[in-house]
Amino acid sequence: MTNERRSDEVNVLVKALDILDRMATDAPCTVAQLCQHTGVTKPAAYRILKTLDQRGYVVRDEVRREYSLGPALYGLSRAARNSTDLVRLARPAMQALHEEFGETVNLGVVSHGQVVYLDAIESVQRLRTTVQIALRDNIHTTALGKTILAALPEQEVREQLAEADWSPITPNTLGSAEALLADLPRFRAQGYAIDDEENEVGSRCVASSILDSAGRPVAAISVSAPTPRMTDETLATIGARLVETCKRVGDALT
């Protein structure tokens, strides 16, 4: 894509946001009113409003020829509130896991083939795993990503993995979508997924998904630690506790 085309697309996005911002404070509005207050030309405003109408972000009164905010925006607003509620509700559960096991606890979601960390409580031990909030990580090398994938239909899993970078990170990193798909039934059955030094040499991680009322994963909580402390027995113990914890958080979200 050329720089000129990128600039045109950004300009259209800015104009669309200007229109939505104006409607948020003064709706319903006619096209003329929107153009007057935003500086967007009528041809551009009509094109933008037509697209927003098709996607449900605005609705048009055919009689008055006025536009108001649409139901799709209410959905986004609810999602934003849910995200805030998620961090708030998960924090005490994460703190309890941190106090019980003394290791680093993370909260993450999946977006476009990557894991995004929303919250973390680091271990106080000298040798520990660390992560930055808002950091993006691989969906296929992390326990957070894999446990969320295990709760999704296969077609959605393939769509997420199509955006993944399959370059090896460690000798244990899986090299293909098919290899990961073969592991998902086991993760689904036990309720938690494992990163066995696939994302970082010397670190193991276990995670379980937080499910909404429809059984879809909205996020996941993980516990990570240096490999010498995360034995198979410890991993299984933490995994079982994560399943219980994530179910409680999911129930509180509904």
PDB file of C-alpha atoms in Angstrom:
ATOM      1  CA  MET A   1       0.000   0.000   0.000  1.00  0.00           C
ATOM      2  CA  THR A   2       1.417   3.418  -0.974  1.00  0.00           C
ATOM      3  CA  ASN A   3       1.920   6.227   1.548  1.00  0.00           C
ATOM      4  CA  GLU A   4      -0.603   8.327  -0.391  1.00  0.00           C
ATOM      5  CA  ARG A   5      -3.285   5.651  -0.066  1.00  0.00           C
ATOM      6  CA  ARG A   6      -2.551   5.206   3.641  1.00  0.00           C
ATOM      7  CA  SER A   7      -2.924   8.960   4.113  1.00  0.00           C
ATOM      8  CA  ASP A   8      -6.282   8.962   2.302  1.00  0.00           C
ATOM      9  CA  GLU A   9      -7.561   6.098   4.473  1.00  0.00           C
ATOM     10  CA  VAL A  10      -6.435   7.819   7.673  1.00  0.00           C
ATOM     11  CA  ASN A  11      -8.142  11.043   6.588  1.00  0.00           C
ATOM     12  CA  VAL A  12     -11.409   9.194   5.969  1.00  0.00           C
ATOM     13  CA  LEU A  13     -11.141   7.559   9.402  1.00  0.00           C
ATOM     14  CA  VAL A  14     -10.560  10.939  11.061  1.00  0.00           C
ATOM     15  CA  LYS A  15     -13.601  12.367   9.286  1.00  0.00           C
ATOM     16  CA  ALA A  16     -15.745   9.393  10.352  1.00  0.00           C
ATOM     17  CA  LEU A  17     -14.650   9.837  13.978  1.00  0.00           C
ATOM     18  CA  ASP A  18     -15.381  13.576  13.793  1.00  0.00           C
ATOM     19  CA  ILE A  19     -18.906  12.767  12.607  1.00  0.00           C
ATOM     20  CA  LEU A  20     -19.455  10.223  15.382  1.00  0.00           C
ATOM     21  CA  ASP A  21     -18.074  12.621  18.001  1.00  0.00           C
ATOM     22  CA  ARG A  22     -20.474  15.316  16.846  1.00  0.00           C
ATOM     23  CA  MET A  23     -23.432  12.954  16.890  1.00  0.00           C
ATOM     24  CA  ALA A  24     -22.526  11.885  20.422  1.00  0.00           C
ATOM     25  CA  THR A  25     -23.160  15.449  21.634  1.00  0.00           C
ATOM     26  CA  ASP A  26     -25.834  16.651  19.207  1.00  0.00           C
ATOM     27  CA  ALA A  27     -28.057  14.002  17.639  1.00  0.00           C
ATOM     28  CA  PRO A  28     -30.133  13.508  15.631  1.00  0.00           C
ATOM     29  CA  CYS A  29     -28.335  15.497  12.931  1.00  0.00           C
ATOM     30  CA  THR A  30     -28.865  16.189   9.265  1.00  0.00           C
ATOM     31  CA  VAL A  31     -26.012  15.846   6.824  1.00  0.00           C
ATOM     32  CA  ALA A  32     -25.905  19.619   6.479  1.00  0.00           C
ATOM     33  CA  GLN A  33     -25.559  20.071  10.234  1.00  0.00           C
ATOM     34  CA  LEU A  34     -22.787  17.489  10.444  1.00  0.00           C
ATOM     35  CA  CYS A  35     -20.891  19.121   7.598  1.00  0.00           C
ATOM     36  CA  GLN A  36     -21.260  22.535   9.183  1.00  0.00           C
ATOM     37  CA  HIS A  37     -19.826  21.452  12.526  1.00  0.00           C
ATOM     38  CA  THR A  38     -17.130  19.043  11.296  1.00  0.00           C
ATOM     39  CA  GLY A  39     -15.930  20.637   8.077  1.00  0.00           C
ATOM     40  CA  VAL A  40     -16.499  17.379   6.171  1.00  0.00           C
ATOM     41  CA  THR A  41     -17.777  17.907   2.640  1.00  0.00           C
ATOM     42  CA  LYS A  42     -21.251  16.645   1.758  1.00  0.00           C
ATOM     43  CA  PRO A  43     -20.056  13.993  -0.721  1.00  0.00           C
ATOM     44  CA  ALA A  44     -17.612  12.604   1.860  1.00  0.00           C
ATOM     45  CA  ALA A  45     -20.218  12.775   4.631  1.00  0.00           C
ATOM     46  CA  TYR A  46     -22.755  10.836   2.571  1.00  0.00           C
ATOM     47  CA  ARG A  47     -20.200   8.107   1.788  1.00  0.00           C
ATOM     48  CA  ILE A  48     -19.126   7.817   5.417  1.00  0.00           C
ATOM     49  CA  LEU A  49     -22.675   7.792   6.751  1.00  0.00           C
ATOM     50  CA  LYS A  50     -23.735   5.151   4.256  1.00  0.00           C
ATOM     51  CA  THR A  51     -20.928   2.858   5.439  1.00  0.00           C
ATOM     52  CA  LEU A  52     -21.644   3.558   9.122  1.00  0.00           C
ATOM     53  CA  ASP A  53     -25.345   2.887   8.519  1.00  0.00           C
ATOM     54  CA  GLN A  54     -24.577  -0.446   6.844  1.00  0.00           C
ATOM     55  CA  ARG A  55     -22.434  -1.499   9.814  1.00  0.00           C
ATOM     56  CA  GLY A  56     -25.003  -0.359  12.399  1.00  0.00           C
ATOM     57  CA  TYR A  57     -22.938   2.486  13.834  1.00  0.00           C
ATOM     58  CA  VAL A  58     -25.569   5.059  12.824  1.00  0.00           C
ATOM     59  CA  VAL A  59     -29.268   4.861  11.937  1.00  0.00           C
ATOM     60  CA  ARG A  60     -31.146   7.117   9.501  1.00  0.00           C
ATOM     61  CA  ASP A  61     -34.622   8.502   9.987  1.00  0.00           C
ATOM     62  CA  GLU A  62     -35.992   8.256   6.444  1.00  0.00           C
ATOM     63  CA  VAL A  63     -38.722  10.821   7.089  1.00  0.00           C
ATOM     64  CA  ARG A  64     -36.671  13.517   8.791  1.00  0.00           C
ATOM     65  CA  ARG A  65     -33.454  12.571   6.985  1.00  0.00           C
ATOM     66  CA  GLU A  66     -31.586  12.743  10.253  1.00  0.00           C
ATOM     67  CA  TYR A  67     -28.914  10.444  11.657  1.00  0.00           C
ATOM     68  CA  SER A  68     -28.463   9.099  15.196  1.00  0.00           C
ATOM     69  CA  LEU A  69     -25.959   6.762  16.818  1.00  0.00           C
ATOM     70  CA  GLY A  70     -26.674   3.097  16.101  1.00  0.00           C
ATOM     71  CA  PRO A  71     -26.773  -0.117  18.140  1.00  0.00           C
ATOM     72  CA  ALA A  72     -23.291  -1.249  17.103  1.00  0.00           C
ATOM     73  CA  LEU A  73     -21.807   1.570  19.172  1.00  0.00           C
ATOM     74  CA  TYR A  74     -23.735   0.410  22.208  1.00  0.00           C
ATOM     75  CA  GLY A  75     -22.122  -2.987  21.705  1.00  0.00           C
ATOM     76  CA  LEU A  76     -18.670  -1.397  21.660  1.00  0.00           C
ATOM     77  CA  SER A  77     -19.502   0.568  24.792  1.00  0.00           C
ATOM     78  CA  ARG A  78     -20.559  -2.614  26.545  1.00  0.00           C
ATOM     79  CA  ALA A  79     -17.359  -4.344  25.426  1.00  0.00           C
ATOM     80  CA  ALA A  80     -15.286  -1.479  26.822  1.00  0.00           C
ATOM     81  CA  ARG A  81     -17.076  -1.690  30.170  1.00  0.00           C
ATOM     82  CA  ASN A  82     -16.635  -5.465  30.187  1.00  0.00           C
ATOM     83  CA  SER A  83     -12.885  -5.054  29.610  1.00  0.00           C
ATOM     84  CA  THR A  84     -12.638  -2.740  32.608  1.00  0.00           C
ATOM     85  CA  ASP A  85     -14.781  -5.092  34.680  1.00  0.00           C
ATOM     86  CA  LEU A  86     -12.596  -8.004  33.617  1.00  0.00           C
ATOM     87  CA  VAL A  87      -9.407  -6.502  35.032  1.00  0.00           C
ATOM     88  CA  ARG A  88     -11.216  -5.375  38.194  1.00  0.00           C
ATOM     89  CA  LEU A  89     -12.815  -8.767  38.815  1.00  0.00           C
ATOM     90  CA  ALA A  90      -9.738 -10.800  37.899  1.00  0.00           C
ATOM     91  CA  ARG A  91      -7.327  -8.849  40.125  1.00  0.00           C
ATOM     92  CA  PRO A  92      -8.354 -10.432  43.481  1.00  0.00           C
ATOM     93  CA  ALA A  93      -8.259 -13.895  41.914  1.00  0.00           C
ATOM     94  CA  MET A  94      -4.810 -13.191  40.491  1.00  0.00           C
ATOM     95  CA  GLN A  95      -3.629 -11.914  43.876  1.00  0.00           C
ATOM     96  CA  ALA A  96      -4.853 -15.105  45.547  1.00  0.00           C
ATOM     97  CA  LEU A  97      -2.939 -17.242  43.028  1.00  0.00           C
ATOM     98  CA  HIS A  98       0.151 -15.098  43.546  1.00  0.00           C
ATOM     99  CA  GLU A  99      -0.033 -15.529  47.320  1.00  0.00           C
ATOM    100  CA  GLU A 100      -0.656 -19.273  47.092  1.00  0.00           C
ATOM    101  CA  PHE A 101       2.091 -20.170  44.634  1.00  0.00           C
ATOM    102  CA  GLY A 102       4.498 -17.209  44.850  1.00  0.00           C
ATOM    103  CA  GLU A 103       4.925 -17.015  41.077  1.00  0.00           C
ATOM    104  CA  THR A 104       4.118 -14.482  38.357  1.00  0.00           C
ATOM    105  CA  VAL A 105       0.417 -14.305  37.413  1.00  0.00           C
ATOM    106  CA  ASN A 106      -0.770 -12.811  34.106  1.00  0.00           C
ATOM    107  CA  LEU A 107      -4.109 -11.819  32.570  1.00  0.00           C
ATOM    108  CA  GLY A 108      -4.323 -11.755  28.770  1.00  0.00           C
ATOM    109  CA  VAL A 109      -6.643 -11.652  25.789  1.00  0.00           C
ATOM    110  CA  VAL A 110      -6.230 -12.681  22.152  1.00  0.00           C
ATOM    111  CA  SER A 111      -6.313 -10.134  19.325  1.00  0.00           C
ATOM    112  CA  HIS A 112      -5.392 -10.713  15.658  1.00  0.00           C
ATOM    113  CA  GLY A 113      -3.237 -13.750  16.244  1.00  0.00           C
ATOM    114  CA  GLN A 114      -1.456 -12.376  19.302  1.00  0.00           C
ATOM    115  CA  VAL A 115      -1.814 -12.337  23.083  1.00  0.00           C
ATOM    116  CA  VAL A 116      -2.153  -8.922  24.729  1.00  0.00           C
ATOM    117  CA  TYR A 117      -1.321  -8.713  28.448  1.00  0.00           C
ATOM    118  CA  LEU A 118      -3.893  -6.716  30.432  1.00  0.00           C
ATOM    119  CA  ASP A 119      -2.513  -7.201  33.936  1.00  0.00           C
ATOM    120  CA  ALA A 120       0.306  -8.947  35.767  1.00  0.00           C
ATOM    121  CA  ILE A 121       1.507  -9.590  39.311  1.00  0.00           C
ATOM    122  CA  GLU A 122       5.197 -10.442  39.389  1.00  0.00           C
ATOM    123  CA  SER A 123       6.816 -12.956  41.678  1.00  0.00           C
ATOM    124  CA  VAL A 124       8.923 -11.431  44.426  1.00  0.00           C
ATOM    125  CA  GLN A 125      11.527 -14.167  44.074  1.00  0.00           C
ATOM    126  CA  ARG A 126      14.917 -13.189  42.695  1.00  0.00           C
ATOM    127  CA  LEU A 127      14.645 -15.608  39.770  1.00  0.00           C
ATOM    128  CA  ARG A 128      11.277 -14.926  38.133  1.00  0.00           C
ATOM    129  CA  THR A 129       9.473 -14.374  34.852  1.00  0.00           C
ATOM    130  CA  THR A 130       8.360 -10.851  33.957  1.00  0.00           C
ATOM    131  CA  VAL A 131       6.016  -9.276  31.411  1.00  0.00           C
ATOM    132  CA  GLN A 132       4.990  -5.729  30.498  1.00  0.00           C
ATOM    133  CA  ILE A 133       1.338  -4.674  30.455  1.00  0.00           C
ATOM    134  CA  ALA A 134       0.020  -4.154  26.884  1.00  0.00           C
ATOM    135  CA  LEU A 135       2.898  -6.264  25.548  1.00  0.00           C
ATOM    136  CA  ARG A 136       1.919  -8.469  22.619  1.00  0.00           C
ATOM    137  CA  ASP A 137       3.106 -12.060  22.481  1.00  0.00           C
ATOM    138  CA  ASN A 138       2.644 -15.102  20.259  1.00  0.00           C
ATOM    139  CA  ILE A 139      -0.675 -16.894  20.460  1.00  0.00           C
ATOM    140  CA  HIS A 140       0.841 -20.286  19.612  1.00  0.00           C
ATOM    141  CA  THR A 141       3.831 -20.209  21.976  1.00  0.00           C
ATOM    142  CA  THR A 142       2.084 -18.981  25.125  1.00  0.00           C
ATOM    143  CA  ALA A 143      -0.137 -20.905  27.509  1.00  0.00           C
ATOM    144  CA  LEU A 144      -2.504 -17.913  27.551  1.00  0.00           C
ATOM    145  CA  GLY A 145      -2.962 -18.066  23.800  1.00  0.00           C
ATOM    146  CA  LYS A 146      -3.252 -21.828  23.599  1.00  0.00           C
ATOM    147  CA  THR A 147      -5.890 -22.158  26.315  1.00  0.00           C
ATOM    148  CA  ILE A 148      -8.047 -19.526  24.591  1.00  0.00           C
ATOM    149  CA  LEU A 149      -7.639 -21.318  21.262  1.00  0.00           C
ATOM    150  CA  ALA A 150      -8.674 -24.582  22.910  1.00  0.00           C
ATOM    151  CA  ALA A 151     -12.038 -23.019  23.774  1.00  0.00           C
ATOM    152  CA  LEU A 152     -12.751 -21.796  20.224  1.00  0.00           C
ATOM    153  CA  PRO A 153     -14.247 -23.625  17.218  1.00  0.00           C
ATOM    154  CA  GLU A 154     -11.618 -25.018  14.844  1.00  0.00           C
ATOM    155  CA  GLN A 155     -12.412 -22.553  12.064  1.00  0.00           C
ATOM    156  CA  GLU A 156     -11.797 -19.593  14.372  1.00  0.00           C
ATOM    157  CA  VAL A 157      -8.601 -21.226  15.604  1.00  0.00           C
ATOM    158  CA  ARG A 158      -7.332 -21.512  12.034  1.00  0.00           C
ATOM    159  CA  GLU A 159      -8.217 -17.880  11.358  1.00  0.00           C
ATOM    160  CA  GLN A 160      -6.244 -16.768  14.407  1.00  0.00           C
ATOM    161  CA  LEU A 161      -3.278 -18.975  13.559  1.00  0.00           C
ATOM    162  CA  ALA A 162      -3.220 -17.676   9.977  1.00  0.00           C
ATOM    163  CA  GLU A 163      -1.929 -14.396  11.415  1.00  0.00           C
ATOM    164  CA  ALA A 164       0.707 -16.018  13.632  1.00  0.00           C
ATOM    165  CA  ASP A 165       4.456 -15.751  13.063  1.00  0.00           C
ATOM    166  CA  TRP A 166       5.789 -19.309  13.015  1.00  0.00           C
ATOM    167  CA  SER A 167       9.464 -18.361  13.240  1.00  0.00           C
ATOM    168  CA  PRO A 168      11.066 -20.541  15.955  1.00  0.00           C
ATOM    169  CA  ILE A 169      11.758 -18.778  19.250  1.00  0.00           C
ATOM    170  CA  THR A 170      13.185 -21.714  21.205  1.00  0.00           C
ATOM    171  CA  PRO A 171      14.008 -25.330  20.311  1.00  0.00           C
ATOM    172  CA  ASN A 172      10.574 -26.283  21.736  1.00  0.00           C
ATOM    173  CA  THR A 173       8.516 -23.841  19.647  1.00  0.00           C
ATOM    174  CA  LEU A 174       5.855 -25.567  17.543  1.00  0.00           C
ATOM    175  CA  GLY A 175       6.406 -25.094  13.835  1.00  0.00           C
ATOM    176  CA  SER A 176       2.926 -25.323  12.336  1.00  0.00           C
ATOM    177  CA  ALA A 177      -0.771 -24.832  12.937  1.00  0.00           C
ATOM    178  CA  GLU A 178      -1.362 -28.569  12.549  1.00  0.00           C
ATOM    179  CA  ALA A 179       1.065 -29.338  15.378  1.00  0.00           C
ATOM    180  CA  LEU A 180      -0.808 -27.000  17.694  1.00  0.00           C
ATOM    181  CA  LEU A 181      -4.219 -28.247  16.587  1.00  0.00           C
ATOM    182  CA  ALA A 182      -3.136 -31.739  17.626  1.00  0.00           C
ATOM    183  CA  ASP A 183      -2.526 -30.488  21.198  1.00  0.00           C
ATOM    184  CA  LEU A 184      -5.784 -28.570  21.631  1.00  0.00           C
ATOM    185  CA  PRO A 185      -8.055 -31.558  22.440  1.00  0.00           C
ATOM    186  CA  ARG A 186      -5.829 -32.425  25.417  1.00  0.00           C
ATOM    187  CA  PHE A 187      -5.830 -28.836  26.646  1.00  0.00           C
ATOM    188  CA  ARG A 188      -9.596 -28.666  26.215  1.00  0.00           C
ATOM    189  CA  ALA A 189     -10.144 -31.884  28.171  1.00  0.00           C
ATOM    190  CA  GLN A 190      -7.960 -30.917  31.138  1.00  0.00           C
ATOM    191  CA  GLY A 191      -9.109 -27.282  31.188  1.00  0.00           C
ATOM    192  CA  TYR A 192      -5.663 -25.705  30.969  1.00  0.00           C
ATOM    193  CA  ALA A 193      -2.816 -25.328  28.485  1.00  0.00           C
ATOM    194  CA  ILE A 194       0.944 -25.443  28.896  1.00  0.00           C
ATOM    195  CA  ASP A 195       3.905 -23.533  27.513  1.00  0.00           C
ATOM    196  CA  ASP A 196       6.881 -25.850  28.048  1.00  0.00           C
ATOM    197  CA  GLU A 197       9.813 -23.522  27.285  1.00  0.00           C
ATOM    198  CA  GLU A 198       8.198 -22.722  23.917  1.00  0.00           C
ATOM    199  CA  ASN A 199       8.152 -18.956  24.413  1.00  0.00           C
ATOM    200  CA  GLU A 200      11.273 -18.559  26.543  1.00  0.00           C
ATOM    201  CA  VAL A 201      14.059 -20.974  27.402  1.00  0.00           C
ATOM    202  CA  GLY A 202      14.079 -21.701  31.126  1.00  0.00           C
ATOM    203  CA  SER A 203      10.431 -20.776  31.721  1.00  0.00           C
ATOM    204  CA  ARG A 204       7.258 -22.866  31.926  1.00  0.00           C
ATOM    205  CA  CYS A 205       3.726 -21.548  32.083  1.00  0.00           C
ATOM    206  CA  VAL A 206       0.210 -22.889  32.621  1.00  0.00           C
ATOM    207  CA  ALA A 207      -3.051 -21.054  31.817  1.00  0.00           C
ATOM    208  CA  SER A 208      -6.806 -21.506  31.836  1.00  0.00           C
ATOM    209  CA  SER A 209      -9.564 -19.577  30.024  1.00  0.00           C
ATOM    210  CA  ILE A 210     -12.213 -17.282  31.462  1.00  0.00           C
ATOM    211  CA  LEU A 211     -15.476 -18.123  29.687  1.00  0.00           C
ATOM    212  CA  ASP A 212     -18.561 -15.956  29.291  1.00  0.00           C
ATOM    213  CA  SER A 213     -22.156 -17.154  29.732  1.00  0.00           C
ATOM    214  CA  ALA A 214     -22.138 -18.500  26.155  1.00  0.00           C
ATOM    215  CA  GLY A 215     -19.024 -20.568  26.824  1.00  0.00           C
ATOM    216  CA  ARG A 216     -16.738 -18.375  24.730  1.00  0.00           C
ATOM    217  CA  PRO A 217     -13.282 -17.360  26.014  1.00  0.00           C
ATOM    218  CA  VAL A 218     -12.990 -13.680  26.884  1.00  0.00           C
ATOM    219  CA  ALA A 219      -9.525 -13.889  28.463  1.00  0.00           C
ATOM    220  CA  ALA A 220      -7.172 -16.208  30.314  1.00  0.00           C
ATOM    221  CA  ILE A 221      -5.089 -16.249  33.477  1.00  0.00           C
ATOM    222  CA  SER A 222      -1.655 -17.842  33.626  1.00  0.00           C
ATOM    223  CA  VAL A 223       0.991 -18.652  36.190  1.00  0.00           C
ATOM    224  CA  SER A 224       4.583 -18.729  34.983  1.00  0.00           C
ATOM    225  CA  ALA A 225       7.836 -19.641  36.687  1.00  0.00           C
ATOM    226  CA  PRO A 226      11.408 -20.715  36.003  1.00  0.00           C
ATOM    227  CA  THR A 227      11.510 -24.333  34.828  1.00  0.00           C
ATOM    228  CA  PRO A 228      13.279 -25.732  37.953  1.00  0.00           C
ATOM    229  CA  ARG A 229      10.380 -24.554  40.144  1.00  0.00           C
ATOM    230  CA  MET A 230       7.610 -25.483  37.686  1.00  0.00           C
ATOM    231  CA  THR A 231       7.822 -29.273  37.916  1.00  0.00           C
ATOM    232  CA  ASP A 232       5.202 -31.472  36.242  1.00  0.00           C
ATOM    233  CA  GLU A 233       3.518 -32.014  39.605  1.00  0.00           C
ATOM    234  CA  THR A 234       3.484 -28.296  40.420  1.00  0.00           C
ATOM    235  CA  LEU A 235       2.225 -27.490  36.946  1.00  0.00           C
ATOM    236  CA  ALA A 236      -0.716 -29.886  37.320  1.00  0.00           C
ATOM    237  CA  THR A 237      -1.559 -28.507  40.773  1.00  0.00           C
ATOM    238  CA  ILE A 238      -1.548 -24.908  39.524  1.00  0.00           C
ATOM    239  CA  GLY A 239      -3.499 -25.912  36.423  1.00  0.00           C
ATOM    240  CA  ALA A 240      -6.306 -27.389  38.516  1.00  0.00           C
ATOM    241  CA  ARG A 241      -6.427 -24.274  40.685  1.00  0.00           C
ATOM    242  CA  LEU A 242      -6.526 -22.066  37.570  1.00  0.00           C
ATOM    243  CA  VAL A 243      -9.553 -23.960  36.240  1.00  0.00           C
ATOM    244  CA  GLU A 244     -11.441 -23.261  39.486  1.00  0.00           C
ATOM    245  CA  THR A 245     -10.304 -19.633  39.602  1.00  0.00           C
ATOM    246  CA  CYS A 246     -11.185 -18.830  36.002  1.00  0.00           C
ATOM    247  CA  LYS A 247     -14.638 -20.363  36.402  1.00  0.00           C
ATOM    248  CA  ARG A 248     -15.334 -18.069  39.374  1.00  0.00           C
ATOM    249  CA  VAL A 249     -14.164 -14.997  37.451  1.00  0.00           C
ATOM    250  CA  GLY A 250     -16.252 -16.003  34.439  1.00  0.00           C
ATOM    251  CA  ASP A 251     -19.344 -16.483  36.603  1.00  0.00           C
ATOM    252  CA  ALA A 252     -18.813 -13.028  38.132  1.00  0.00           C
ATOM    253  CA  LEU A 253     -18.701 -11.441  34.666  1.00  0.00           C
ATOM    254  CA  THR A 254     -22.158 -12.692  33.668  1.00  0.00           C
TER     255      THR A 254
END
